[in-house]
XYZ file of C-alpha atoms in Angstrom:
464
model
C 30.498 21.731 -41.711
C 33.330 22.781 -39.839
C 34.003 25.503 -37.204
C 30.435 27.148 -36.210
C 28.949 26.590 -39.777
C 25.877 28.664 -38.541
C 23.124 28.496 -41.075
C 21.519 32.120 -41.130
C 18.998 30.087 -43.603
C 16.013 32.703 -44.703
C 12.368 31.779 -43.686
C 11.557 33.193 -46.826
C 10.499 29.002 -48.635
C 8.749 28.308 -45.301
C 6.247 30.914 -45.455
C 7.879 32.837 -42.864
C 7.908 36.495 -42.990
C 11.166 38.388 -43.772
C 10.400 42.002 -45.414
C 13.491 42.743 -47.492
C 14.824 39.485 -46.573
C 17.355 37.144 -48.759
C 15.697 35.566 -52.141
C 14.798 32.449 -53.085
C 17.806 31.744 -54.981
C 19.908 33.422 -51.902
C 17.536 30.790 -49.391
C 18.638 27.778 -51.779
C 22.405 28.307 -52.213
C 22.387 28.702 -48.712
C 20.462 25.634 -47.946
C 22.875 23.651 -50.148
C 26.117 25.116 -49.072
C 24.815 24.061 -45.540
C 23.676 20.950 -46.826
C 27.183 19.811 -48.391
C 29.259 21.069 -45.725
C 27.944 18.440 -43.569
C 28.391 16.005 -45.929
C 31.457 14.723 -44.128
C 31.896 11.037 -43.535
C 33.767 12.285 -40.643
C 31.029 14.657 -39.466
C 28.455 12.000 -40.695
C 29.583 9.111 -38.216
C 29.764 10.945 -35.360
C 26.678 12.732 -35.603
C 24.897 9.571 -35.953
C 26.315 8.244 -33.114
C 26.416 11.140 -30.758
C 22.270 11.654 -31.473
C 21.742 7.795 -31.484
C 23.122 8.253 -28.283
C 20.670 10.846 -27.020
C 17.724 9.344 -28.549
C 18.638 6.098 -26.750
C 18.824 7.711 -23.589
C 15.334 9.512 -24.086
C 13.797 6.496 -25.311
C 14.754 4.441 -22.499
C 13.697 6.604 -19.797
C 9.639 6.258 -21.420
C 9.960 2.900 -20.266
C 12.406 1.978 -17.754
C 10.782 2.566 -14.854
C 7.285 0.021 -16.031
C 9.634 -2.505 -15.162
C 10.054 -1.046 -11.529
C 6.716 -0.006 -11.100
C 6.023 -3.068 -8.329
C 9.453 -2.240 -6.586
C 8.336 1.016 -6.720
C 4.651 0.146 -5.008
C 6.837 -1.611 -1.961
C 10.085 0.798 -1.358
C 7.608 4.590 -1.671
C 4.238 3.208 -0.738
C 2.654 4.537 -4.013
C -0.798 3.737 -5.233
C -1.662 3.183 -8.572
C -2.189 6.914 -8.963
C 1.127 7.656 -7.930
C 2.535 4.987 -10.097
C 0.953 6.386 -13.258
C 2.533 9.614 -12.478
C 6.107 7.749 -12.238
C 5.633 7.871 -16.168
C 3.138 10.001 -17.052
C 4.929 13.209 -15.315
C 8.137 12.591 -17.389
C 6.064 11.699 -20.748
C 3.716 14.995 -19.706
C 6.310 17.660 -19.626
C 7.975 15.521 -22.362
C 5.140 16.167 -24.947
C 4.272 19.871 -23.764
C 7.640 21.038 -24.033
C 9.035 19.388 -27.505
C 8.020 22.096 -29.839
C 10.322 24.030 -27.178
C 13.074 22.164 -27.474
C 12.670 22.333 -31.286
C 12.561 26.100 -31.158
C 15.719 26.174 -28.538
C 17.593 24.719 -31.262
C 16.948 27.357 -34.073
C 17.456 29.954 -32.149
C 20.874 29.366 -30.155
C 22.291 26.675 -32.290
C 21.585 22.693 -32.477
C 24.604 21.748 -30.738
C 24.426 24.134 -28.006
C 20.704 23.176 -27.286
C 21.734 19.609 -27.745
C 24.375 19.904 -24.755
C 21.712 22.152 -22.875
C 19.643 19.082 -23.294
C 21.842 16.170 -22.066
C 22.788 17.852 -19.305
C 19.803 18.739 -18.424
C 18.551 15.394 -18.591
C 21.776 13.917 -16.503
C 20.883 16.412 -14.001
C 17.148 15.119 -13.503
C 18.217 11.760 -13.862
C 20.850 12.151 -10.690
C 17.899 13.724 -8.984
C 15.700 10.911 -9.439
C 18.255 8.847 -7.915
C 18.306 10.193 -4.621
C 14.367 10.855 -4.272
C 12.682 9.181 -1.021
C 9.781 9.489 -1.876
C 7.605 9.033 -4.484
C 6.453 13.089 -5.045
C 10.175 13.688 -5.263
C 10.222 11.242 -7.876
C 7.979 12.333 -9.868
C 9.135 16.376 -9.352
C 12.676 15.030 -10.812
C 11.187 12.933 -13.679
C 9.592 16.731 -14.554
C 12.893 17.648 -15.025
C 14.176 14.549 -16.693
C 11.414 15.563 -19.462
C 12.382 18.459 -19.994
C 15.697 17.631 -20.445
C 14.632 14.635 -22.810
C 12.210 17.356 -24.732
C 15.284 19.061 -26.062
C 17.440 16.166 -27.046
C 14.859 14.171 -29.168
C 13.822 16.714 -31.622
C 17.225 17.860 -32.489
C 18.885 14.104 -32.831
C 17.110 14.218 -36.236
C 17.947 17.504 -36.940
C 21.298 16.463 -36.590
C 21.109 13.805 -38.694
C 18.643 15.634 -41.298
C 21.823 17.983 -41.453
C 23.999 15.655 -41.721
C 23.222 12.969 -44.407
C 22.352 13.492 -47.966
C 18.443 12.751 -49.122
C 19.833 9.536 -50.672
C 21.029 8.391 -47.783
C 18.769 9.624 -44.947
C 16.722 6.776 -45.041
C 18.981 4.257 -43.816
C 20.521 6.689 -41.504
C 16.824 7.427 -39.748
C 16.782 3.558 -40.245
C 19.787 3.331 -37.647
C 18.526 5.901 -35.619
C 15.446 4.110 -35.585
C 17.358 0.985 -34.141
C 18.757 2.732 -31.182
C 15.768 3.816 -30.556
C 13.907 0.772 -30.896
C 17.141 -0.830 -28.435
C 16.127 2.069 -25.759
C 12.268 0.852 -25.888
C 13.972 -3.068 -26.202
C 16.625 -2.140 -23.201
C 14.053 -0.777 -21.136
C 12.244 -3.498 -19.779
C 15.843 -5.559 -19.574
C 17.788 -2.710 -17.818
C 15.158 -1.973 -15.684
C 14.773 -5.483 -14.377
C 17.833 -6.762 -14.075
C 18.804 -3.120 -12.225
C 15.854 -3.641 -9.609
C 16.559 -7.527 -8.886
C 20.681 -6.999 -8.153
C 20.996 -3.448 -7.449
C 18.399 -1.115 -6.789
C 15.410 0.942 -8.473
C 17.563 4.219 -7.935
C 20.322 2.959 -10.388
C 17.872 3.208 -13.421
C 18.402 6.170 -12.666
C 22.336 6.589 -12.237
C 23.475 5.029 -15.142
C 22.192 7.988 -17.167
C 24.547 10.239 -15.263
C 27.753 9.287 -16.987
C 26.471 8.482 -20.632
C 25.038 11.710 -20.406
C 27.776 14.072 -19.492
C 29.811 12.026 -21.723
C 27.524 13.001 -24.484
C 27.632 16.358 -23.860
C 30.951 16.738 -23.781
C 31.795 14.935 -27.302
C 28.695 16.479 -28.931
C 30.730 19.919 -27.822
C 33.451 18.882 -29.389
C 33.225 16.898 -32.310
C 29.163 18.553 -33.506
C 29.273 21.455 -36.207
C 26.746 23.985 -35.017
C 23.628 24.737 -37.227
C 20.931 27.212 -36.942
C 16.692 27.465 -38.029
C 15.429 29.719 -39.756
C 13.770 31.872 -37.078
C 16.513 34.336 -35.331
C 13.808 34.664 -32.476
C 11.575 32.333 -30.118
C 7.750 32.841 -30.726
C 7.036 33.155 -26.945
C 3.419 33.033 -27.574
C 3.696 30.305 -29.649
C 5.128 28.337 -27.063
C 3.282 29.292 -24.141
C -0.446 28.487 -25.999
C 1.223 25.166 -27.313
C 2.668 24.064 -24.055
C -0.798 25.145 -22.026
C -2.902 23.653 -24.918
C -0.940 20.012 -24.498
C -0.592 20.332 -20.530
C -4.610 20.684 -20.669
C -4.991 17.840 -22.601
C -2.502 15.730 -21.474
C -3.765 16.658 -17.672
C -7.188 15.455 -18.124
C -5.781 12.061 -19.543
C -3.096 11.679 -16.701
C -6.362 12.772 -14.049
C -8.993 10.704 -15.791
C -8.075 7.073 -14.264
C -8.255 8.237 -10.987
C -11.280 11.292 -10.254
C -13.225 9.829 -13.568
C -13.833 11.356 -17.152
C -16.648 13.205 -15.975
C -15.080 15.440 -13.057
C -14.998 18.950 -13.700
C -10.979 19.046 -13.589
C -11.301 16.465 -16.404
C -13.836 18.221 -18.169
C -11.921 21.453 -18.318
C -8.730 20.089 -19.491
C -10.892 18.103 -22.394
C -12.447 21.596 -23.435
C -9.818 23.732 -22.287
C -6.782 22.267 -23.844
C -8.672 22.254 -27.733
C -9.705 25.805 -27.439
C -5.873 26.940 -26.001
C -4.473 25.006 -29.160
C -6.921 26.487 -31.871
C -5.791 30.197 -30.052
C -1.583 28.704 -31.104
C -2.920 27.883 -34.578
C -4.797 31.373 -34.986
C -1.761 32.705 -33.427
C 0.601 31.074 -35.815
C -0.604 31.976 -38.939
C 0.022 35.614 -38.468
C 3.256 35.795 -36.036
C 6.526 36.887 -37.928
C 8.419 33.732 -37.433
C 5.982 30.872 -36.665
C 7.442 28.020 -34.237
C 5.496 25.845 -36.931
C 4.972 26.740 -39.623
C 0.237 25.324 -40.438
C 1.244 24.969 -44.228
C 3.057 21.542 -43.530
C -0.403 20.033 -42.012
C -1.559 20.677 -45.827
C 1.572 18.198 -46.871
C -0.001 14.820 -47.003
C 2.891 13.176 -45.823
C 3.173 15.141 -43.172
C -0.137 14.690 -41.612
C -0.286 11.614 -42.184
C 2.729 10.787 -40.202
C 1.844 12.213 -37.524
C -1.925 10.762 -37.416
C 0.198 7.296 -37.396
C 2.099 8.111 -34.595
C -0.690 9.192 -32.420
C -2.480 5.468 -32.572
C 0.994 4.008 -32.754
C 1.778 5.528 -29.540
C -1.403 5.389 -27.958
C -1.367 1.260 -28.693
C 2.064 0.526 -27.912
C 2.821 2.586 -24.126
C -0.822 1.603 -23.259
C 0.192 -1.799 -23.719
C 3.565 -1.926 -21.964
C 2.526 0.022 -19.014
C 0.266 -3.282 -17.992
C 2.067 -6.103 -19.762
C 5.180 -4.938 -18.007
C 3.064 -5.973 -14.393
C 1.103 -8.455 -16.234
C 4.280 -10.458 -16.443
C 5.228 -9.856 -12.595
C 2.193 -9.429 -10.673
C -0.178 -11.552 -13.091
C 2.138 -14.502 -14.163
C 4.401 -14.251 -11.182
C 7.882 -13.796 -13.007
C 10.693 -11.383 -11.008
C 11.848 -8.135 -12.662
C 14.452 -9.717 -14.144
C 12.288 -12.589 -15.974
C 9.575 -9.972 -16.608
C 12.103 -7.824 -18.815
C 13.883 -10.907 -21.115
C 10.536 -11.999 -21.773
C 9.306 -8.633 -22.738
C 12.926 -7.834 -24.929
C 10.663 -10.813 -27.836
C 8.606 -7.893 -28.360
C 10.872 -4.626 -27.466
C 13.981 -5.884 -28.997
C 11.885 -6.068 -33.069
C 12.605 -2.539 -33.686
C 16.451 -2.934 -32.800
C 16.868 -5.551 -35.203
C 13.947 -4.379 -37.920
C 14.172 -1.003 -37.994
C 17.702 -0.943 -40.371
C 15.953 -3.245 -42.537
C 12.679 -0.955 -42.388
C 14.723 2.082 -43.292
C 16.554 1.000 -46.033
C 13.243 -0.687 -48.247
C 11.533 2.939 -47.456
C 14.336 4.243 -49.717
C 13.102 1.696 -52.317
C 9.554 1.424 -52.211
C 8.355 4.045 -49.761
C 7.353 4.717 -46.531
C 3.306 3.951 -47.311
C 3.450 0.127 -47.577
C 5.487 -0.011 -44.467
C 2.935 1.984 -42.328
C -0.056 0.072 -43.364
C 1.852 -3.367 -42.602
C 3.051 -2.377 -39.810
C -0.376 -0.838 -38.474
C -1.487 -3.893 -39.140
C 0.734 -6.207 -37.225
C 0.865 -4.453 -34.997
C -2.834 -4.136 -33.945
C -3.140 -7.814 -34.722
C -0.123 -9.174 -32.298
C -1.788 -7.347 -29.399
C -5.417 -8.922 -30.146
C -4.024 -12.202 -30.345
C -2.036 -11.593 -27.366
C -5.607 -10.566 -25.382
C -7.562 -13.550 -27.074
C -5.022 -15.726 -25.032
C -3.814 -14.411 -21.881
C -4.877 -15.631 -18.674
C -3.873 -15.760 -14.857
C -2.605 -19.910 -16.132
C -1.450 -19.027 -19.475
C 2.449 -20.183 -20.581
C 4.830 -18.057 -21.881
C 5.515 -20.007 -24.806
C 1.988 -18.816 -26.364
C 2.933 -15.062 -25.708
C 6.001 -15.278 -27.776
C 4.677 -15.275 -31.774
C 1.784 -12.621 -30.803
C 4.776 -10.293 -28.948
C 7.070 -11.161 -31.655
C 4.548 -9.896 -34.469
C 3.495 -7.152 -32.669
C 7.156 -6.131 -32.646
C 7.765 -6.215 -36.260
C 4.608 -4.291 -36.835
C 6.012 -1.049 -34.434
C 9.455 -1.962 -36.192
C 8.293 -0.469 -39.445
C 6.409 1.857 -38.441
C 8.952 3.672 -36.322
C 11.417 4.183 -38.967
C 8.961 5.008 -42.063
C 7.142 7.788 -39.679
C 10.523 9.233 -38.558
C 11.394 9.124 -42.803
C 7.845 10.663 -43.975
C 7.599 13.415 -41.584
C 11.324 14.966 -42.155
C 11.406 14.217 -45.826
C 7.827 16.188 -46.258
C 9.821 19.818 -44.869
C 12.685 21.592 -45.752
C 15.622 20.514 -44.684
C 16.545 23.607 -41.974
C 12.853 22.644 -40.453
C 13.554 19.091 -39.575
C 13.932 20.019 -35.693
C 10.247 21.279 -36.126
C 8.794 18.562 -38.447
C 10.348 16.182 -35.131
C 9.514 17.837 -32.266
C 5.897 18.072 -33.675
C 5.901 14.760 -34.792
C 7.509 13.756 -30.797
C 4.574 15.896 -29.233
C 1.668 14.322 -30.784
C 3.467 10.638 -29.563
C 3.790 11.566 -26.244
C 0.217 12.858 -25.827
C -1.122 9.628 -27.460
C 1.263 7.970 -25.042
C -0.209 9.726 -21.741
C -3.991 8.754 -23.443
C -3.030 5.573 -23.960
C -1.706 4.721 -20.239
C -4.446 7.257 -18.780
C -7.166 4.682 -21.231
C -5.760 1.044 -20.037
C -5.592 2.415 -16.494
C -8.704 3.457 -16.265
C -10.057 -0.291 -17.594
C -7.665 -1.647 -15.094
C -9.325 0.733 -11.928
C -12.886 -0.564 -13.272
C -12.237 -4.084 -13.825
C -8.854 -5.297 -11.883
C -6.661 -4.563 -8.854
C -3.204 -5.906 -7.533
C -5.081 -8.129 -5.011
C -4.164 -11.457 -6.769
C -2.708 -12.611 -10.098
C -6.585 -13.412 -11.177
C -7.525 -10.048 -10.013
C -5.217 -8.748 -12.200
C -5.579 -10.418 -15.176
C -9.402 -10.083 -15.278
């Protein structure tokens, strides 16, 4: 796809409306011209690398700072409240705003949002590196979100665009590798940052590899277009409210209780603002999402998958990360290389996971890895205690790792392969959204067990 290679695809196969618009046979030359043109091997290897990049970065910055979370206590004086919101404010604008980012894309080009996004995210992440305090913090991890929002829906638009349907899979199988090596890294780089450096260069080392980004994606990136030549500003506002309400009572809950009004409201509220998008998007001219794809079973599925995927998996990290340190009495840097057992599955699975989806499908890997999944963290629960040795962790982490390791790549596979191939950015950023809800739910649900049943007083006050 070289020079701008703009798409001006037609909504017309996606439901959308376009009175007098292009026809079907127009809307599928054009989808294949736009389709072969980025066929490149050229174009191909460094758009692969360029969005593994940006997912990497994204991913890393969901779990980074768990790691920290005890330096963070000490150095800003931050309750647990304030520690949940270390996280949850970068993973709350990151879910209300992905469907955003999605829709930046279509409208003024993937690269160009792309860049938008990186630098964006650079910005925010020099921010967080000068905050003294812990609101300032959590202000700049807002804009780290946002940033992050952008990028991660469009890396697998790039790569939708990019690589052929025959050899997607093992492409989102890579993709899915850097992105399991940002969850892996995490935990590592976080650690080993706090115990010889400092907590603030987490955030610095984003700076660089971000701007650096940007700048190649500029240059070596052909530029591709959605379907929809205009944002659906309603669409976006009732979306982003509808998440923020939902997403607010979960981030509140822990702390003021499930039954305070605040709590309440966001419960109700949030539903009733997203049924008002959905009514909303079936009759605006150029939908930000287009409700026929929930009807596409692989589609829904998907994304039903990711939300207990997520849901288990940040839950879990967000305490095992200061189970290790505060429970079991291991430094940063100990606490993250015993974690990478369990982080570090998807980085070497995923590849593997993505390339049997292209023979058998992405089904049998889901339910596996479901099941692994849920079965490494009981075991892991059934065993743990303030005496407990490391060595018994390992297999439970280890198989709990595998399980996430196949269902990361086979989600990623189902939910782009069930849309056309201009609506991957959407399919994504949807599929992104509902994960980072279930991942404020799922730290806003193991927090509040934690504030019932455990403090930081002691490592057995902890663990219980």
């Amino acid at each position: 796809m070289a020079g701008s290679g703009k798409s001006g695809l037609s909504a017309e196969s996606t439901g959308l409306r376009d009175p007098g618009g292009p026809t079907a046979s127009d809307s599928t030359t054009r989808e294949a011209a736009i389709e072969s043109a980025a066929h490149s091997a050229h174009h191909r290897g460094w758009t692969l690398a360029l969005a593994s990049i940006g997912t990497f970065l994204a991913t890393l910055d969901i779990v980074v700072v768990a790691t920290a979370l005890p330096t963070l206590q000490r150095d800003l004086h931050a309750n647990l409240s304030r520690l949940e919101w270390t996280i949850n404010a970068y993973n709350l604008v990151f879910a209300c705003a992905l469907l955003t980012g999605a829709a930046l894309g279509d409208r003024y080009g993937h690269r160009r949002a792309y860049v938008g996004g990186l630098l964006l995210f650079s910005a925010g992440s020099a921010a967080c590196a000068v905050a003294t305090s812990s609101e300032a913090l959590i202000v700049f991890r807002i804009v780290q979100g946002l940033g992050a929002a952008v990028v991660l829906p469009l890396t697998l638009t790039l790569i939708t665009h990019a690589f052929p349907i025959e050899k997607r899979g093992a492409a989102i199988g890579i993709w899915g590798a850097v992105s399991g090596l940002g969850v892996a890294a995490g935990p590592v780089v976080g650690g080993a940052v706090v115990e010889y450096l400092s907590w603030h260069w987490i955030f610095w080392l984003n700076v660089p590899v971000g701007v650096l980004a940007a700048v190649l994606a500029l240059s070596r990136l052909p530029e591709t277009r959605g379907p929809r030549p205009q944002l659906d500003l309603p669409g976006l506002l009732l979306a982003g409210a509808g998440m923020f309400g939902l997403a607010w009572a979960a981030v509140q809950a822990p702390s003021v209780g499930w039954g305070s009004p605040q709590v309440v409201a966001g419960l109700i509220g949030g539903p009733i603002v997203l049924a008002g998008f959905f009514a909303w998007e079936q009759r605006a001219e150029y939908p930000m999402l287009p409700l026929s794809y929930f009807g596409r079973r692989g589609f829904a599925t998907a994304n039903v998958v990711t939300f207990f995927l997520r849901i288990s998996l940040l839950g879990s990290l967000f305490m095992i990360t200061q189970l290790f340190q505060i429970g079991l009495g291991y430094s940063a840097m100990e606490a993250g290389v015993r974690i990478l057992v369990w982080m570090a599955m998807p980085m070497l699975v995923a590849p593997i996971a993505g390339i049997l989806s292209d023979k058998v499908g992405n089904q049998p890997l889901m339910i596996g890895g479901l099941i692994l999944q849920g079965a490494g963290l009981g075991w892991f629960a059934a065993v743990v205690s303030p005496t407990v040795s490391y060595g018994t962790l390992v297999l439970p982490l280890i198989i709990s790792g595998i399980g996430i390791s196949f269902v990361f790549t086979t989600v990623s596979n189902a939910v782009v392969a069930s849309v056309k191939l201009y609506d991957a950015g959407v399919a994504a950023g949807t599929n992104a959204a509902v994960g980072e809800l279930a991942t404020v739910f799922g730290i806003a649900f193991v927090g509040a067990v934690f504030a019932g049943y455990g403090s930081y007083a002691s490592a057995t006050s902890f663990v219980h």
